[in-house]
GROMACS .gro file of C-alpha atoms in nm:
model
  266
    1UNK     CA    1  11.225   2.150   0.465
    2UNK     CA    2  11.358   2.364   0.795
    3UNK     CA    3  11.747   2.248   0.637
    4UNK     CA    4  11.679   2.284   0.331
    5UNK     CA    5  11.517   2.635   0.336
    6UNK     CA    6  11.721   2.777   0.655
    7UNK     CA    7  12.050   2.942   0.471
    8UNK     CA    8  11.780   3.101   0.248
    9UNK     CA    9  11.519   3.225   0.487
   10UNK     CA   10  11.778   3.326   0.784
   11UNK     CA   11  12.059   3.514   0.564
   12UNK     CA   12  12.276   3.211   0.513
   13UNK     CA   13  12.238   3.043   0.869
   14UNK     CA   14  12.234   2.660   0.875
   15UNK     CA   15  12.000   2.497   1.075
   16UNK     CA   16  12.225   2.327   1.309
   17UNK     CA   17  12.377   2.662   1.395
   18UNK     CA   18  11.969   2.820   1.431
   19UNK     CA   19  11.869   2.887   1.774
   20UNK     CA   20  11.534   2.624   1.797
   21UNK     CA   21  11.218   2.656   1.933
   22UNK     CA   22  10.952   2.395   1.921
   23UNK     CA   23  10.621   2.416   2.069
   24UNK     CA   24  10.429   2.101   2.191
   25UNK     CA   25  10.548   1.780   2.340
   26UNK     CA   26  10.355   1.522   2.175
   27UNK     CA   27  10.372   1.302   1.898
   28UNK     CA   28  10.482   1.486   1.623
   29UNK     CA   29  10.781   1.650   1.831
   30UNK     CA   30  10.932   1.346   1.919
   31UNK     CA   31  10.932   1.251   1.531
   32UNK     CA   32  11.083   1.592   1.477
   33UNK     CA   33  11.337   1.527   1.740
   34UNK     CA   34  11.431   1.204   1.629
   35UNK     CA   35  11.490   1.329   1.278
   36UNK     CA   36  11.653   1.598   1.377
   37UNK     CA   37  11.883   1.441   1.595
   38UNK     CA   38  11.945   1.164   1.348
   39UNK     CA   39  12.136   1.448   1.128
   40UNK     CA   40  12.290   1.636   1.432
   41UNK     CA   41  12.083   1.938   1.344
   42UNK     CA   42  11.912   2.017   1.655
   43UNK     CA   43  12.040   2.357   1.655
   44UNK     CA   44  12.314   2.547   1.865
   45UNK     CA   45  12.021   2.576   2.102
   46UNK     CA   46  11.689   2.409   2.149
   47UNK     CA   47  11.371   2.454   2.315
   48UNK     CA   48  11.066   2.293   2.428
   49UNK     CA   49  10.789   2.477   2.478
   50UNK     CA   50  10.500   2.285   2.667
   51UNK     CA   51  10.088   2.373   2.852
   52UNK     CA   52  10.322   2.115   3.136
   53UNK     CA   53  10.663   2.106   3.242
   54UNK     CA   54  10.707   1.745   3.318
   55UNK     CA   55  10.578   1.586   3.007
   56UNK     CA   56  10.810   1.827   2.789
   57UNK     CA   57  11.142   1.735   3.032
   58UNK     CA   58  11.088   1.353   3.008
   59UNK     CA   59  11.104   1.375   2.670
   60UNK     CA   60  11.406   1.634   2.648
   61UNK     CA   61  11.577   1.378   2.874
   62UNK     CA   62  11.513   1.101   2.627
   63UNK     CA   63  11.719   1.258   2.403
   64UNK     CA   64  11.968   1.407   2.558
   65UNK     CA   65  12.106   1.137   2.657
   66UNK     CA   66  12.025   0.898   2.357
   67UNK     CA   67  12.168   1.134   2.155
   68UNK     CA   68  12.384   1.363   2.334
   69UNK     CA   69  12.186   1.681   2.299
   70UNK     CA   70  12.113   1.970   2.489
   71UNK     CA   71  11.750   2.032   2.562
   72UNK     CA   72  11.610   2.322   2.794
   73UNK     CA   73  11.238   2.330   2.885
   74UNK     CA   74  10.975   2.599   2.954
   75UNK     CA   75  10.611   2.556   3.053
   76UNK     CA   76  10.317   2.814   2.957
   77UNK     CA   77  10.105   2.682   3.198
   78UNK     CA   78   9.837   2.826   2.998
   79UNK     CA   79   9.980   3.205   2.910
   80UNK     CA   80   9.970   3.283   2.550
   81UNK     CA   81  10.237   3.541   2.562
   82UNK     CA   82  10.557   3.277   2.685
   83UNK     CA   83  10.526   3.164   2.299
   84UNK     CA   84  10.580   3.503   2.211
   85UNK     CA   85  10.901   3.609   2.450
   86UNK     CA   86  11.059   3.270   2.370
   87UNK     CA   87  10.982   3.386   1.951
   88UNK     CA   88  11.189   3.713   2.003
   89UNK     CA   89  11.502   3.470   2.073
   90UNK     CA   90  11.483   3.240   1.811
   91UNK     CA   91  11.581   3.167   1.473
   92UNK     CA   92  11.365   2.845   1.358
   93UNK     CA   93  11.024   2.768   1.521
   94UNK     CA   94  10.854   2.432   1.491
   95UNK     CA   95  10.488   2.416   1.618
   96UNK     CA   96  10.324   2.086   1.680
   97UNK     CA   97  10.086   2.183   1.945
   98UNK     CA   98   9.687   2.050   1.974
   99UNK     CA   99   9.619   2.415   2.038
  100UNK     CA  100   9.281   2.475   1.853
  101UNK     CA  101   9.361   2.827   1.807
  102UNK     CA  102   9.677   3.031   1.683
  103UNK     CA  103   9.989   3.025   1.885
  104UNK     CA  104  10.130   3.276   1.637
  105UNK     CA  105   9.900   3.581   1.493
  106UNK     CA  106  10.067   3.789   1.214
  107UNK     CA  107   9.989   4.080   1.405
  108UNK     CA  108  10.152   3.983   1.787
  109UNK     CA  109  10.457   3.905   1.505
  110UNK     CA  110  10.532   4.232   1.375
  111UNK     CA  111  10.516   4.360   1.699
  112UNK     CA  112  10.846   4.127   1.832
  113UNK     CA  113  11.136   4.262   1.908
  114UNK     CA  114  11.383   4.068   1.769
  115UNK     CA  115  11.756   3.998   1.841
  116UNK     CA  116  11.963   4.288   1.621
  117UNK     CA  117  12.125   4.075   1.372
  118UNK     CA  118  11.911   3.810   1.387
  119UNK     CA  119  11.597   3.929   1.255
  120UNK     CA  120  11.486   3.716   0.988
  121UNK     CA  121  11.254   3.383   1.158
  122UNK     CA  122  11.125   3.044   0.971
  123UNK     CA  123  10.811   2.901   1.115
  124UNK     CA  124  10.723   2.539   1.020
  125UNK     CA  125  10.391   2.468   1.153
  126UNK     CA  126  10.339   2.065   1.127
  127UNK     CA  127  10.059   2.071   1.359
  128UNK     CA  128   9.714   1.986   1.249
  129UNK     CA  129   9.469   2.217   1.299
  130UNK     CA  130   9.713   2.468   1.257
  131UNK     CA  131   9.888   2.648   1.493
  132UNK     CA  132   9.995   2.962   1.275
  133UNK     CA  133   9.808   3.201   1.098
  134UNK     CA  134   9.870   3.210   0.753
  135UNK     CA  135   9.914   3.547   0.714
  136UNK     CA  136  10.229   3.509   0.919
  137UNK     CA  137  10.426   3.447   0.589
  138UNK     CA  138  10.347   3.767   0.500
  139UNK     CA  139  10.493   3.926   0.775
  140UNK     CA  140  10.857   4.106   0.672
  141UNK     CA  141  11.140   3.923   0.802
  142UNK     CA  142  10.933   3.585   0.845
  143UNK     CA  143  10.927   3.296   0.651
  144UNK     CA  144  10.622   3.055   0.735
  145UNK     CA  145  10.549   2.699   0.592
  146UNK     CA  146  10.307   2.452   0.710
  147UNK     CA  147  10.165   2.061   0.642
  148UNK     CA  148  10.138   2.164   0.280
  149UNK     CA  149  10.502   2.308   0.208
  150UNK     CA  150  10.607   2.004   0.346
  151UNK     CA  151  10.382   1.755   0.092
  152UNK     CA  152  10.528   1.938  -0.215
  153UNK     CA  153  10.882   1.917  -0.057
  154UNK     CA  154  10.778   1.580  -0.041
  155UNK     CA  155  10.653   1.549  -0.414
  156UNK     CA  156  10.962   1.752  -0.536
  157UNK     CA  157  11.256   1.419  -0.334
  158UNK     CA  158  11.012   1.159  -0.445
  159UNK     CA  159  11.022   1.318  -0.793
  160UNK     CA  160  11.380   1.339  -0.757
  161UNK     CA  161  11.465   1.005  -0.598
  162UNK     CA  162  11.253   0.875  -0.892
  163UNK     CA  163  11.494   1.050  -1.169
  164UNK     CA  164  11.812   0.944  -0.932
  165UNK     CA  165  11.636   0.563  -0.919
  166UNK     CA  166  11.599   0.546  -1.337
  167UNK     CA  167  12.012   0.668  -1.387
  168UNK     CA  168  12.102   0.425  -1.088
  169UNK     CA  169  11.932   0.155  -1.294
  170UNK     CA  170  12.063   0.287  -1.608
  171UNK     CA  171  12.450   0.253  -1.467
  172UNK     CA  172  12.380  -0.091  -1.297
  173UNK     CA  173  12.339  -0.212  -1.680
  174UNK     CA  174  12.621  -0.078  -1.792
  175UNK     CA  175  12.810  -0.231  -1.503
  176UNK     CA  176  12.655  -0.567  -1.527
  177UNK     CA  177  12.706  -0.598  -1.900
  178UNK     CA  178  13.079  -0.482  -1.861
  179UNK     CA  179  13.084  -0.735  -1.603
  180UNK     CA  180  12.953  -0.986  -1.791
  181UNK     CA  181  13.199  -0.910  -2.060
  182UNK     CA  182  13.490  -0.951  -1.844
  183UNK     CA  183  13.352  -1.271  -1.735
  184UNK     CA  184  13.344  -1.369  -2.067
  185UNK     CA  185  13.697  -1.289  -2.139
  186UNK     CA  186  13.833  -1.476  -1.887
  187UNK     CA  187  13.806  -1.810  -2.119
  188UNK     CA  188  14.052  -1.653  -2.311
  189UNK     CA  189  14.318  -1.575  -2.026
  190UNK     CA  190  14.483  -1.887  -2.098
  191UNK     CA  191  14.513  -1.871  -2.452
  192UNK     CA  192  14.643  -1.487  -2.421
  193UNK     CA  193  14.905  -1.618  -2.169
  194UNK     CA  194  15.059  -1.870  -2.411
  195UNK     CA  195  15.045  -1.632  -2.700
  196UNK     CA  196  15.241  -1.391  -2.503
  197UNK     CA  197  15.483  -1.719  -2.389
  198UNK     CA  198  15.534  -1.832  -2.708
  199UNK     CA  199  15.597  -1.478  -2.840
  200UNK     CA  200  15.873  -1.428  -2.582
  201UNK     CA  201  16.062  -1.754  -2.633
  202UNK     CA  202  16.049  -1.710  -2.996
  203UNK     CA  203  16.196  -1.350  -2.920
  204UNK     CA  204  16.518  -1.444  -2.636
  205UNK     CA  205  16.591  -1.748  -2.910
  206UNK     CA  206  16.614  -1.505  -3.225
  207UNK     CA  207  16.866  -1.323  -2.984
  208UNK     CA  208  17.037  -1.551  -2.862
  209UNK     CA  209  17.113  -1.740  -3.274
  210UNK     CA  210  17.265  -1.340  -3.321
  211UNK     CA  211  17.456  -1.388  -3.013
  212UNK     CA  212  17.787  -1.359  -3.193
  213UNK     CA  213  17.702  -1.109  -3.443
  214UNK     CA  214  17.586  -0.885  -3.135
  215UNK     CA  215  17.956  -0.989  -2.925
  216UNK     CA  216  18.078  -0.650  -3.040
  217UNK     CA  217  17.806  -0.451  -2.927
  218UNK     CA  218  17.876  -0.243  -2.582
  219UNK     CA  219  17.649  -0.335  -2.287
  220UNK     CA  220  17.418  -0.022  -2.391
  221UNK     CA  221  17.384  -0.133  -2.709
  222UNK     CA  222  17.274  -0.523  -2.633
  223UNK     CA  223  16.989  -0.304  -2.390
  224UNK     CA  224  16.872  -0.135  -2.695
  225UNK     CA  225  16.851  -0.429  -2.935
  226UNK     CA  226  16.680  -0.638  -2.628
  227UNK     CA  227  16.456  -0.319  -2.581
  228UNK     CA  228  16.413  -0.342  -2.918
  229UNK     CA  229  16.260  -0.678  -2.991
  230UNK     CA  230  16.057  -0.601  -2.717
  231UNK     CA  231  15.892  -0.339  -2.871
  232UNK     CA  232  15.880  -0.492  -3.195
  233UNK     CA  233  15.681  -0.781  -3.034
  234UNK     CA  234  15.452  -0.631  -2.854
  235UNK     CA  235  15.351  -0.430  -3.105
  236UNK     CA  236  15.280  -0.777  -3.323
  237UNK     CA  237  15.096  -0.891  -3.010
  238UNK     CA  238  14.845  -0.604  -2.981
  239UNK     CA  239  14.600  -0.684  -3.254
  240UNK     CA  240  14.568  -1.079  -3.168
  241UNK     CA  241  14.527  -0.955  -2.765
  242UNK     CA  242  14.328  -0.663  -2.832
  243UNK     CA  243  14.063  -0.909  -3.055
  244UNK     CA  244  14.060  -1.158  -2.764
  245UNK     CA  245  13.970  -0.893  -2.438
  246UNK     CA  246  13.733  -0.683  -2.679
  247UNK     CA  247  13.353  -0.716  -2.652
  248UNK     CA  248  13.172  -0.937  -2.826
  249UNK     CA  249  12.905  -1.219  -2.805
  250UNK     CA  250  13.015  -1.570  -2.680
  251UNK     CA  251  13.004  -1.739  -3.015
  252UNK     CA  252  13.242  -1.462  -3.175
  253UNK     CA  253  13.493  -1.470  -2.898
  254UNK     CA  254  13.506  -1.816  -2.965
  255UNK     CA  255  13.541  -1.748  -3.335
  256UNK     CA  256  13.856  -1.515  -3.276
  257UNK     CA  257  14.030  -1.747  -3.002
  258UNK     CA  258  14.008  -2.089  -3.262
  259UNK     CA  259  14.122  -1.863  -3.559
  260UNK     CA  260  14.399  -1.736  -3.321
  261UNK     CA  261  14.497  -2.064  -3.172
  262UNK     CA  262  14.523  -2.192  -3.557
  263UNK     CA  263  14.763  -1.923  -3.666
  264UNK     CA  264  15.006  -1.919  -3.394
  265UNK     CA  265  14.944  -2.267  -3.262
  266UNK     CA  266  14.883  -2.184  -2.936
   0.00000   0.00000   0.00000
């Protein structure tokens, strides 16, 4: 949701370039992290926000070194207000907190003072009870989305996957019945390879019985008439060829290739 909505809630800004806050330490931050991390879009910066300091910096540890991020950590130790001075700073903020109440009123928002520039903020709230007030979306220059944005974001790729699922399936048939086609084709390699032999012997012995009628012809000339009967057989060839590769249940391919192999006696 955060990636997808970022460039349109922060004037264009992707979220790997967003300056990150996330508030809590438990469970659902280290499933945030690890997605996040997954798709390199931490942020350009990234905080922790934690009641306890050491809980938070274990798990920044974690993943700065399993995944080669930068981390910091700040504890509240209780004060309400840290949430707020860290807010000011950043672009995204994810809360995941077992706060009971608020961390973020709509009222204590409008009052930030925000980075010039860099007004516009996205809240995600994933934690349940919720840690933002809902009137915080309302607030000008924020952005705010919670458990339920994230279901019908949900709803809307599953819908989507299903659509993308149903032309996958839709171009596997195609493949496997061009497959099987070529498959069947194949028992008619061999009779397409002596057509074209027999073709091409007939042709170089037809030029060589004019051998002497051709003796006055310049070297250029001989490479035209050779060029020629070339053409002139291939072009014969095409329709037999063309009727053996085309598609076509077994029994019919096998009706062209013994109605073939009578004709030219191949």
């Amino acid at each position: 949701l955060a990636a997808e909505r970022a460039p349109r809630d922060l004037a264009g800004l992707d979220l790997a370039d967003a300056r990150v806050l996330i508030v809590g330490a438990g469970k659902m931050t280290r499933l945030l992290l690890t997605h996040m991390a997954s798709h390199g879009a931490v942020g350009r910066t990234c905080t922790i926000l934690n009641r306890s300091f050491q809980r938070a910096r274990d798990m920044a540890d974690e993943y700065e070194e399993g995944y080669d991020v930068e981390i910091d950590v700040v504890a509240s130790d209780g004060d309400d207000a840290v949430a707020y001075e860290l807010a000011q700073k950043a672009d995204v903020i994810f809360t995941a907190s077992s706060a009971v109440d608020y961390i973020f009123e709509a009222e204590k928002l409008k009052a930030l003072k925000r980075t010039a520039g860099r007004e516009k903020l996205m809240l995600v709230d994933i934690a349940v009870p919720r840690n933002v007030d809902p009137a915080c979306d309302g607030v000008d220059q924020v952005s705010a989305y919670d458990v339920d944005s994230l279901k019908a974001v949900v709803e809307r790729n599953t819908a989507k996957r299903r659509r993308e699922i149903v032309e996958a399936e839709k171009l596997l048939e195609e493949e496997r019945a061009a497959f099987r086609s070529w498959i069947a084709s194949l028992g008619a390699v061999p009779a397409i390879t002596r057509l074209q032999s027999k073709a091409e012997a007939l042709r170089q012995s037809e030029m060589k019985r004019a051998d002497a009628k051709l003796a006055s012809l310049s070297p250029r000339e001989i490479d035209a008439v050779e060029r020629l009967s070339r053409g002139i057989v291939s072009k014969l060839l095409h329709g037999p060829m063309a009727s053996l590769r085309s598609e076509g249940t077994q029994e019919e391919k096998k009706s062209t290739l013994s109605a073939l192999k009578n004709m030219f006696g191949v």
